[in-house]
Amino acid sequence: MRLIRTSILKKAALVGASAALAITGVLAGAGSAQAGPGGAQNLRGVDPGDTDLMIERLCSQKTSLTGVYGAYNVQTGEFKTRDEYLRDVVPLWMPAGPWEVFRGWCGYAQASTWSIKGETIRTSPWIGNRGSKDDKETFVSSYSTKTFAKKSVGASISLSLAKSIFSGTVGGSAGYEWGWEKTSSFERRSEKTIPPCTQVAVTWTPYQRVVRVNPVFQVEEYSWDKGNGNKSTVNTWRGRDAEWKTIYSYGYYIDGISDKLLPNGHPDGREDKVEQKLDPKTCAQ
C-alpha cells in the first residue's frame, strides 16, 4: 500500500517525519485485517462527531516543523485547531476536561483505483448538408487530455496539493497508465458522409483512471486530563493499542481523475460521428 507524505515546508525539515510515516504505513498494513489504507484505523462510527470533517480540517492546516495540531472533545466530538483551542478553551496547549490534545503528521494512502468513461465532448465543428443527396466533407477534430481532483469533504482541493499527491507513479502502481504528469493531444482529419438535411460532428469520449486516496494522520503525541493538573501522554489515538498509531475517516477521500494514455502516449478513448436532423424547411426538396 503506497503512502504519500506532503508538506508545504522545506523538504529538509521533514525528512525524518516523512520516513516515519512511510514506515508506519508498511508495518501497519501488514498487521490487522481490519486496517484500512496505509494500515490506518477508521474513526468513522467509532468516535463521536463528524470525523470526516475533523480529519479534513486537521490535515488542511499548514504543517509546522513539529507537525499539525488538533484538539478533540471526547464527549461532543467537536474538533478545534490549535489556534481555536487556545482562543476558545484554554490559553495553554494542555488537555482540559473532555478536551484532549494531539500532534502528528498527515499523509495520503492509496485506497482504490478504477477506470471510467469520461464526459463525451464535441471535438469538431458542425457541418451541415442542406441538399437532397449525400455529401462528403473533411472533419478536423482536436482534443487535449484532462486532469483534475476532487474532495469528498471540505473546500475544493488546490492544484499544488493535487500534484503533490498524484504525481509520479501513484496510478501506475496499479498497472495502469497514469496521465498526471503527462499531457497529450491530437488533431485528426477524416472524411465523413453527411446525409441530406443533416448536420454532422465528431465527438470524443475519453477513457479515464480514478485513483482514490484517504488522508491519514499519524499520532506523535496524544494527551488527556487525569485531573489535579496531571495529564497522560501516549503516541496512539486516545491511548488505544499500537494499531491506532495511524488513523483515518472512511468518508473523507480525495479522487484524482486523469485521462488514460495508450502505450504510444496518445489519449485513450472513443471517437464517434453524431448526426442531427435539420429543419426540412431550410433544405432542398
GROMACS .gro file of N, CA and C in nm, residues 61-194:
model
  402
   61GLN      N    1  -0.444   2.210   0.759
   61GLN     CA    2  -0.362   2.312   0.822
   61GLN      C    3  -0.221   2.316   0.762
   62LYS      N    4  -0.158   2.430   0.776
   62LYS     CA    5  -0.019   2.442   0.737
   62LYS      C    6   0.066   2.358   0.833
   63THR      N    7   0.155   2.277   0.778
   63THR     CA    8   0.238   2.189   0.859
   63THR      C    9   0.356   2.266   0.916
   64SER      N   10   0.375   2.256   1.049
   64SER     CA   11   0.490   2.319   1.113
   64SER      C   12   0.606   2.221   1.117
   65LEU      N   13   0.718   2.262   1.174
   65LEU     CA   14   0.833   2.174   1.186
   65LEU      C   15   0.805   2.054   1.276
   66THR      N   16   0.703   2.067   1.362
   66THR     CA   17   0.670   1.958   1.453
   66THR      C   18   0.538   1.890   1.417
   67GLY      N   19   0.481   1.922   1.301
   67GLY     CA   20   0.361   1.855   1.256
   67GLY      C   21   0.239   1.946   1.259
   68VAL      N   22   0.121   1.884   1.265
   68VAL     CA   23  -0.005   1.957   1.276
   68VAL      C   24  -0.068   1.922   1.410
   69TYR      N   25  -0.150   2.015   1.462
   69TYR     CA   26  -0.205   2.002   1.597
   69TYR      C   27  -0.358   2.005   1.593
   70GLY      N   28  -0.418   1.935   1.689
   70GLY     CA   29  -0.563   1.939   1.700
   70GLY      C   30  -0.609   1.912   1.841
   71ALA      N   31  -0.734   1.949   1.869
   71ALA     CA   32  -0.796   1.923   1.999
   71ALA      C   33  -0.932   1.858   1.974
   72TYR      N   34  -0.964   1.759   2.055
   72TYR     CA   35  -1.085   1.678   2.032
   72TYR      C   36  -1.162   1.666   2.162
   73ASN      N   37  -1.293   1.700   2.156
   73ASN     CA   38  -1.381   1.685   2.270
   73ASN      C   39  -1.443   1.546   2.265
   74VAL      N   40  -1.405   1.459   2.357
   74VAL     CA   41  -1.445   1.319   2.350
   74VAL      C   42  -1.590   1.298   2.390
   75GLN      N   43  -1.655   1.402   2.443
   75GLN     CA   44  -1.797   1.392   2.477
   75GLN      C   45  -1.885   1.435   2.361
   76THR      N   46  -1.849   1.547   2.296
   76THR     CA   47  -1.933   1.602   2.190
   76THR      C   48  -1.883   1.569   2.049
   77GLY      N   49  -1.756   1.531   2.037
   77GLY     CA   50  -1.698   1.506   1.906
   77GLY      C   51  -1.650   1.632   1.836
   78GLU      N   52  -1.656   1.747   1.904
   78GLU     CA   53  -1.613   1.873   1.842
   78GLU      C   54  -1.461   1.873   1.824
   79PHE      N   55  -1.416   1.930   1.714
   79PHE     CA   56  -1.273   1.943   1.685
   79PHE      C   57  -1.235   2.090   1.678
   80LYS      N   58  -1.116   2.123   1.727
   80LYS     CA   59  -1.062   2.257   1.713
   80LYS      C   60  -0.916   2.249   1.672
   81THR      N   61  -0.875   2.343   1.588
   81THR     CA   62  -0.734   2.357   1.558
   81THR      C   63  -0.664   2.413   1.683
   82ARG      N   64  -0.530   2.415   1.679
   82ARG     CA   65  -0.456   2.467   1.795
   82ARG      C   66  -0.493   2.613   1.823
   83ASP      N   67  -0.499   2.695   1.720
   83ASP     CA   68  -0.533   2.836   1.740
   83ASP      C   69  -0.673   2.852   1.798
   84GLU      N   70  -0.768   2.774   1.749
   84GLU     CA   71  -0.905   2.782   1.801
   84GLU      C   72  -0.911   2.737   1.947
   85TYR      N   73  -0.836   2.634   1.980
   85TYR     CA   74  -0.836   2.582   2.117
   85TYR      C   75  -0.778   2.684   2.214
   86LEU      N   76  -0.664   2.744   2.178
   86LEU     CA   77  -0.601   2.843   2.264
   86LEU      C   78  -0.689   2.967   2.282
   87ARG      N   79  -0.768   2.997   2.180
   87ARG     CA   80  -0.857   3.113   2.186
   87ARG      C   81  -0.986   3.082   2.262
   88ASP      N   82  -1.042   2.963   2.241
   88ASP     CA   83  -1.177   2.936   2.290
   88ASP      C   84  -1.184   2.853   2.418
   89VAL      N   85  -1.082   2.772   2.446
   89VAL     CA   86  -1.092   2.678   2.558
   89VAL      C   87  -0.991   2.712   2.670
   90VAL      N   88  -0.864   2.694   2.643
   90VAL     CA   89  -0.758   2.719   2.742
   90VAL      C   90  -0.644   2.791   2.672
   91PRO      N   91  -0.589   2.897   2.729
   91PRO     CA   92  -0.480   2.970   2.662
   91PRO      C   93  -0.345   2.899   2.673
   92LEU      N   94  -0.345   2.772   2.707
   92LEU     CA   95  -0.223   2.690   2.712
   92LEU      C   96  -0.249   2.561   2.635
   93TRP      N   97  -0.145   2.508   2.573
   93TRP     CA   98  -0.162   2.383   2.497
   93TRP      C   99  -0.155   2.265   2.593
   94MET      N  100  -0.268   2.236   2.655
   94MET     CA  101  -0.278   2.127   2.751
   94MET      C  102  -0.422   2.078   2.752
   95PRO      N  103  -0.445   1.949   2.781
   95PRO     CA  104  -0.582   1.897   2.785
   95PRO      C  105  -0.660   1.959   2.900
   96ALA      N  106  -0.790   1.970   2.883
   96ALA     CA  107  -0.876   2.028   2.987
   96ALA      C  108  -1.012   1.962   2.982
   97GLY      N  109  -1.050   1.895   3.091
   97GLY     CA  110  -1.181   1.830   3.095
   97GLY      C  111  -1.195   1.728   2.983
   98PRO      N  112  -1.305   1.738   2.904
   98PRO     CA  113  -1.325   1.641   2.795
   98PRO      C  114  -1.239   1.670   2.671
   99TRP      N  115  -1.166   1.782   2.674
   99TRP     CA  116  -1.082   1.818   2.559
   99TRP      C  117  -0.948   1.747   2.569
  100GLU      N  118  -0.916   1.671   2.463
  100GLU     CA  119  -0.787   1.602   2.454
  100GLU      C  120  -0.710   1.662   2.337
  101VAL      N  121  -0.578   1.673   2.352
  101VAL     CA  122  -0.498   1.742   2.250
  101VAL      C  123  -0.397   1.645   2.190
  102PHE      N  124  -0.361   1.672   2.064
  102PHE     CA  125  -0.272   1.578   1.995
  102PHE      C  126  -0.191   1.650   1.888
  103ARG      N  127  -0.085   1.582   1.846
  103ARG     CA  128   0.006   1.633   1.743
  103ARG      C  129   0.054   1.516   1.659
  104GLY      N  130   0.077   1.542   1.530
  104GLY     CA  131   0.127   1.436   1.443
  104GLY      C  132   0.145   1.483   1.300
  105TRP      N  133   0.139   1.387   1.209
  105TRP     CA  134   0.170   1.413   1.067
  105TRP      C  135   0.060   1.358   0.978
  106CYS      N  136   0.027   1.432   0.873
  106CYS     CA  137  -0.072   1.387   0.776
  106CYS      C  138  -0.004   1.329   0.653
  107GLY      N  139  -0.068   1.233   0.592
  107GLY     CA  140  -0.019   1.175   0.468
  107GLY      C  141  -0.138   1.127   0.386
  108TYR      N  142  -0.111   1.060   0.274
  108TYR     CA  143  -0.216   1.018   0.182
  108TYR      C  144  -0.191   0.876   0.138
  109ALA      N  145  -0.284   0.786   0.171
  109ALA     CA  146  -0.267   0.644   0.142
  109ALA      C  147  -0.362   0.604   0.030
  110GLN      N  148  -0.309   0.539  -0.074
  110GLN     CA  149  -0.393   0.496  -0.185
  110GLN      C  150  -0.490   0.389  -0.137
  111ALA      N  151  -0.620   0.412  -0.164
  111ALA     CA  152  -0.724   0.322  -0.118
  111ALA      C  153  -0.774   0.230  -0.229
  112SER      N  154  -0.798   0.285  -0.347
  112SER     CA  155  -0.851   0.205  -0.458
  112SER      C  156  -0.830   0.279  -0.589
  113THR      N  157  -0.851   0.208  -0.698
  113THR     CA  158  -0.835   0.269  -0.830
  113THR      C  159  -0.923   0.194  -0.929
  114TRP      N  160  -0.983   0.266  -1.023
  114TRP     CA  161  -1.071   0.203  -1.120
  114TRP      C  162  -1.078   0.289  -1.246
  115SER      N  163  -1.134   0.232  -1.352
  115SER     CA  164  -1.147   0.303  -1.480
  115SER      C  165  -1.291   0.348  -1.502
  116ILE      N  166  -1.306   0.461  -1.571
  116ILE     CA  167  -1.438   0.513  -1.604
  116ILE      C  168  -1.436   0.570  -1.745
  117LYS      N  169  -1.554   0.596  -1.798
  117LYS     CA  170  -1.566   0.673  -1.922
  117LYS      C  171  -1.589   0.819  -1.884
  118GLY      N  172  -1.511   0.908  -1.943
  118GLY     CA  173  -1.528   1.049  -1.916
  118GLY      C  174  -1.646   1.106  -1.992
  119GLU      N  175  -1.667   1.234  -1.974
  119GLU     CA  176  -1.778   1.302  -2.040
  119GLU      C  177  -1.750   1.316  -2.189
  120THR      N  178  -1.848   1.281  -2.269
  120THR     CA  179  -1.835   1.294  -2.415
  120THR      C  180  -1.841   1.442  -2.455
  121ILE      N  181  -1.745   1.484  -2.537
  121ILE     CA  182  -1.744   1.623  -2.582
  121ILE      C  183  -1.734   1.628  -2.734
  122ARG      N  184  -1.782   1.737  -2.792
  122ARG     CA  185  -1.771   1.755  -2.937
  122ARG      C  186  -1.632   1.811  -2.968
  123THR      N  187  -1.564   1.749  -3.062
  123THR     CA  188  -1.426   1.788  -3.093
  123THR      C  189  -1.411   1.847  -3.233
  124SER      N  190  -1.521   1.867  -3.302
  124SER     CA  191  -1.516   1.929  -3.435
  124SER      C  192  -1.634   2.023  -3.452
  125PRO      N  193  -1.629   2.113  -3.547
  125PRO     CA  194  -1.747   2.197  -3.576
  125PRO      C  195  -1.858   2.112  -3.638
  126TRP      N  196  -1.980   2.162  -3.628
  126TRP     CA  197  -2.089   2.101  -3.702
  126TRP      C  198  -2.076   2.138  -3.850
  127ILE      N  199  -2.099   2.042  -3.936
  127ILE     CA  200  -2.103   2.069  -4.080
  127ILE      C  201  -2.236   2.015  -4.132
  128GLY      N  202  -2.315   2.103  -4.197
  128GLY     CA  203  -2.448   2.064  -4.241
  128GLY      C  204  -2.457   2.041  -4.391
  129ASN      N  205  -2.552   1.958  -4.427
  129ASN     CA  206  -2.583   1.930  -4.568
  129ASN      C  207  -2.731   1.962  -4.588
  130ARG      N  208  -2.759   2.073  -4.657
  130ARG     CA  209  -2.897   2.113  -4.681
  130ARG      C  210  -2.946   2.071  -4.819
  131GLY      N  211  -2.866   1.985  -4.883
  131GLY     CA  212  -2.905   1.936  -5.015
  131GLY      C  213  -2.997   1.815  -5.006
  132SER      N  214  -3.022   1.754  -5.122
  132SER     CA  215  -3.113   1.639  -5.129
  132SER      C  216  -3.039   1.508  -5.146
  133LYS      N  217  -2.904   1.513  -5.153
  133LYS     CA  218  -2.823   1.393  -5.168
  133LYS      C  219  -2.711   1.393  -5.064
  134ASP      N  220  -2.653   1.273  -5.045
  134ASP     CA  221  -2.539   1.263  -4.954
  134ASP      C  222  -2.426   1.356  -4.996
  135ASP      N  223  -2.353   1.404  -4.897
  135ASP     CA  224  -2.237   1.488  -4.922
  135ASP      C  225  -2.120   1.431  -4.841
  136LYS      N  226  -1.998   1.462  -4.884
  136LYS     CA  227  -1.880   1.420  -4.809
  136LYS      C  228  -1.797   1.542  -4.775
  137GLU      N  229  -1.751   1.547  -4.649
  137GLU     CA  230  -1.671   1.659  -4.602
  137GLU      C  231  -1.555   1.607  -4.518
  138THR      N  232  -1.450   1.686  -4.512
  138THR     CA  233  -1.336   1.653  -4.426
  138THR      C  234  -1.354   1.722  -4.291
  139PHE      N  235  -1.353   1.644  -4.186
  139PHE     CA  236  -1.370   1.694  -4.050
  139PHE      C  237  -1.234   1.702  -3.980
  140VAL      N  238  -1.212   1.813  -3.911
  140VAL     CA  239  -1.090   1.830  -3.831
  140VAL      C  240  -1.133   1.831  -3.684
  141SER      N  241  -1.087   1.730  -3.608
  141SER     CA  242  -1.122   1.722  -3.466
  141SER      C  243  -0.995   1.729  -3.383
  142SER      N  244  -1.005   1.791  -3.265
  142SER     CA  245  -0.888   1.805  -3.178
  142SER      C  246  -0.929   1.786  -3.033
  143TYR      N  247  -0.833   1.738  -2.953
  143TYR     CA  248  -0.859   1.710  -2.812
  143TYR      C  249  -0.728   1.713  -2.734
  144SER      N  250  -0.734   1.762  -2.608
  144SER     CA  251  -0.620   1.758  -2.517
  144SER      C  252  -0.663   1.690  -2.387
  145THR      N  253  -0.574   1.612  -2.330
  145THR     CA  254  -0.607   1.535  -2.210
  145THR      C  255  -0.643   1.625  -2.092
  146LYS      N  256  -0.725   1.571  -2.003
  146LYS     CA  257  -0.773   1.644  -1.885
  146LYS      C  258  -0.725   1.574  -1.758
  147THR      N  259  -0.699   1.653  -1.655
  147THR     CA  260  -0.658   1.603  -1.524
  147THR      C  261  -0.721   1.692  -1.417
  148PHE      N  262  -0.782   1.631  -1.315
  148PHE     CA  263  -0.838   1.710  -1.205
  148PHE      C  264  -0.853   1.623  -1.082
  149ALA      N  265  -0.883   1.687  -0.970
  149ALA     CA  266  -0.902   1.615  -0.844
  149ALA      C  267  -1.019   1.676  -0.769
  150LYS      N  268  -1.082   1.597  -0.683
  150LYS     CA  269  -1.194   1.646  -0.603
  150LYS      C  270  -1.195   1.577  -0.467
  151LYS      N  271  -1.245   1.651  -0.367
  151LYS     CA  272  -1.253   1.601  -0.230
  151LYS      C  273  -1.397   1.565  -0.196
  152SER      N  274  -1.414   1.468  -0.107
  152SER     CA  275  -1.549   1.431  -0.063
  152SER      C  276  -1.600   1.524   0.046
  153VAL      N  277  -1.509   1.594   0.114
  153VAL     CA  278  -1.544   1.680   0.228
  153VAL      C  279  -1.462   1.808   0.217
  154GLY      N  280  -1.522   1.921   0.256
  154GLY     CA  281  -1.448   2.045   0.263
  154GLY      C  282  -1.442   2.118   0.131
  155ALA      N  283  -1.358   2.220   0.128
  155ALA     CA  284  -1.344   2.303   0.009
  155ALA      C  285  -1.274   2.227  -0.103
  156SER      N  286  -1.269   2.289  -0.220
  156SER     CA  287  -1.203   2.225  -0.334
  156SER      C  288  -1.054   2.212  -0.307
  157ILE      N  289  -0.992   2.114  -0.368
  157ILE     CA  290  -0.850   2.087  -0.346
  157ILE      C  291  -0.767   2.176  -0.438
  158SER      N  292  -0.657   2.226  -0.388
  158SER     CA  293  -0.570   2.312  -0.468
  158SER      C  294  -0.492   2.228  -0.569
  159LEU      N  295  -0.456   2.290  -0.680
  159LEU     CA  296  -0.381   2.219  -0.783
  159LEU      C  297  -0.245   2.175  -0.730
  160SER      N  298  -0.180   2.259  -0.648
  160SER     CA  299  -0.048   2.222  -0.597
  160SER      C  300  -0.055   2.100  -0.507
  161LEU      N  301  -0.158   2.091  -0.422
  161LEU     CA  302  -0.173   1.974  -0.336
  161LEU      C  303  -0.205   1.851  -0.420
  162ALA      N  304  -0.294   1.867  -0.517
  162ALA     CA  305  -0.329   1.754  -0.603
  162ALA      C  306  -0.206   1.699  -0.673
  163LYS      N  307  -0.121   1.788  -0.723
  163LYS     CA  308   0.000   1.743  -0.792
  163LYS      C  309   0.093   1.670  -0.697
  164SER      N  310   0.103   1.718  -0.573
  164SER     CA  311   0.193   1.653  -0.479
  164SER      C  312   0.143   1.514  -0.440
  165ILE      N  313   0.011   1.493  -0.444
  165ILE     CA  314  -0.045   1.363  -0.409
  165ILE      C  315  -0.038   1.265  -0.525
  166PHE      N  316  -0.076   1.312  -0.644
  166PHE     CA  317  -0.099   1.220  -0.755
  166PHE      C  318   0.012   1.216  -0.860
  167SER      N  319   0.118   1.290  -0.841
  167SER     CA  320   0.226   1.286  -0.939
  167SER      C  321   0.305   1.157  -0.924
  168GLY      N  322   0.402   1.137  -1.013
  168GLY     CA  323   0.485   1.018  -1.006
  168GLY      C  324   0.411   0.895  -1.053
  169THR      N  325   0.424   0.786  -0.980
  169THR     CA  326   0.371   0.657  -1.025
  169THR      C  327   0.253   0.610  -0.943
  170VAL      N  328   0.185   0.701  -0.871
  170VAL     CA  329   0.077   0.655  -0.785
  170VAL      C  330  -0.028   0.576  -0.862
  171GLY      N  331  -0.069   0.622  -0.980
  171GLY     CA  332  -0.167   0.548  -1.059
  171GLY      C  333  -0.105   0.428  -1.126
  172GLY      N  334   0.021   0.441  -1.166
  172GLY     CA  335   0.088   0.331  -1.234
  172GLY      C  336   0.113   0.212  -1.145
  173SER      N  337   0.107   0.234  -1.012
  173SER     CA  338   0.132   0.123  -0.920
  173SER      C  339   0.026   0.015  -0.933
  174ALA      N  340  -0.088   0.050  -0.989
  174ALA     CA  341  -0.194  -0.049  -1.009
  174ALA      C  342  -0.185  -0.114  -1.147
  175GLY      N  343  -0.081  -0.083  -1.221
  175GLY     CA  344  -0.062  -0.144  -1.352
  175GLY      C  345  -0.131  -0.072  -1.465
  176TYR      N  346  -0.171   0.053  -1.443
  176TYR     CA  347  -0.238   0.131  -1.546
  176TYR      C  348  -0.156   0.254  -1.580
  177GLU      N  349  -0.172   0.301  -1.703
  177GLU     CA  350  -0.103   0.423  -1.743
  177GLU      C  351  -0.170   0.542  -1.675
  178TRP      N  352  -0.091   0.623  -1.609
  178TRP     CA  353  -0.142   0.735  -1.530
  178TRP      C  354  -0.094   0.864  -1.594
  179GLY      N  355  -0.186   0.955  -1.624
  179GLY     CA  356  -0.151   1.071  -1.703
  179GLY      C  357  -0.128   1.200  -1.628
  180TRP      N  358  -0.108   1.194  -1.496
  180TRP     CA  359  -0.100   1.318  -1.419
  180TRP      C  360   0.016   1.407  -1.459
  181GLU      N  361   0.129   1.351  -1.490
  181GLU     CA  362   0.244   1.433  -1.526
  181GLU      C  363   0.265   1.436  -1.677
  182LYS      N  364   0.163   1.395  -1.751
  182LYS     CA  365   0.177   1.386  -1.895
  182LYS      C  366   0.061   1.459  -1.963
  183THR      N  367   0.093   1.532  -2.067
  183THR     CA  368  -0.010   1.600  -2.145
  183THR      C  369  -0.002   1.549  -2.288
  184SER      N  370  -0.116   1.517  -2.343
  184SER     CA  371  -0.119   1.466  -2.479
  184SER      C  372  -0.239   1.525  -2.552
  185SER      N  373  -0.226   1.540  -2.682
  185SER     CA  374  -0.336   1.595  -2.762
  185SER      C  375  -0.331   1.535  -2.900
  186PHE      N  376  -0.437   1.554  -2.975
  186PHE     CA  377  -0.437   1.509  -3.114
  186PHE      C  378  -0.518   1.605  -3.199
  187GLU      N  379  -0.491   1.604  -3.327
  187GLU     CA  380  -0.572   1.670  -3.428
  187GLU      C  381  -0.586   1.573  -3.543
  188ARG      N  382  -0.707   1.538  -3.575
  188ARG     CA  383  -0.732   1.436  -3.677
  188ARG      C  384  -0.818   1.493  -3.788
  189ARG      N  385  -0.789   1.444  -3.909
  189ARG     CA  386  -0.870   1.478  -4.026
  189ARG      C  387  -0.931   1.349  -4.080
  190SER      N  388  -1.059   1.354  -4.104
  190SER     CA  389  -1.127   1.235  -4.155
  190SER      C  390  -1.243   1.277  -4.244
  191GLU      N  391  -1.262   1.201  -4.349
  191GLU     CA  392  -1.373   1.229  -4.441
  191GLU      C  393  -1.496   1.151  -4.397
  192LYS      N  394  -1.609   1.219  -4.387
  192LYS     CA  395  -1.731   1.154  -4.342
  192LYS      C  396  -1.847   1.193  -4.433
  193THR      N  397  -1.939   1.099  -4.446
  193THR     CA  398  -2.059   1.122  -4.527
  193THR      C  399  -2.164   1.193  -4.443
  194ILE      N  400  -2.227   1.296  -4.503
  194ILE     CA  401  -2.334   1.369  -4.435
  194ILE      C  402  -2.464   1.344  -4.512
   0.00000   0.00000   0.00000
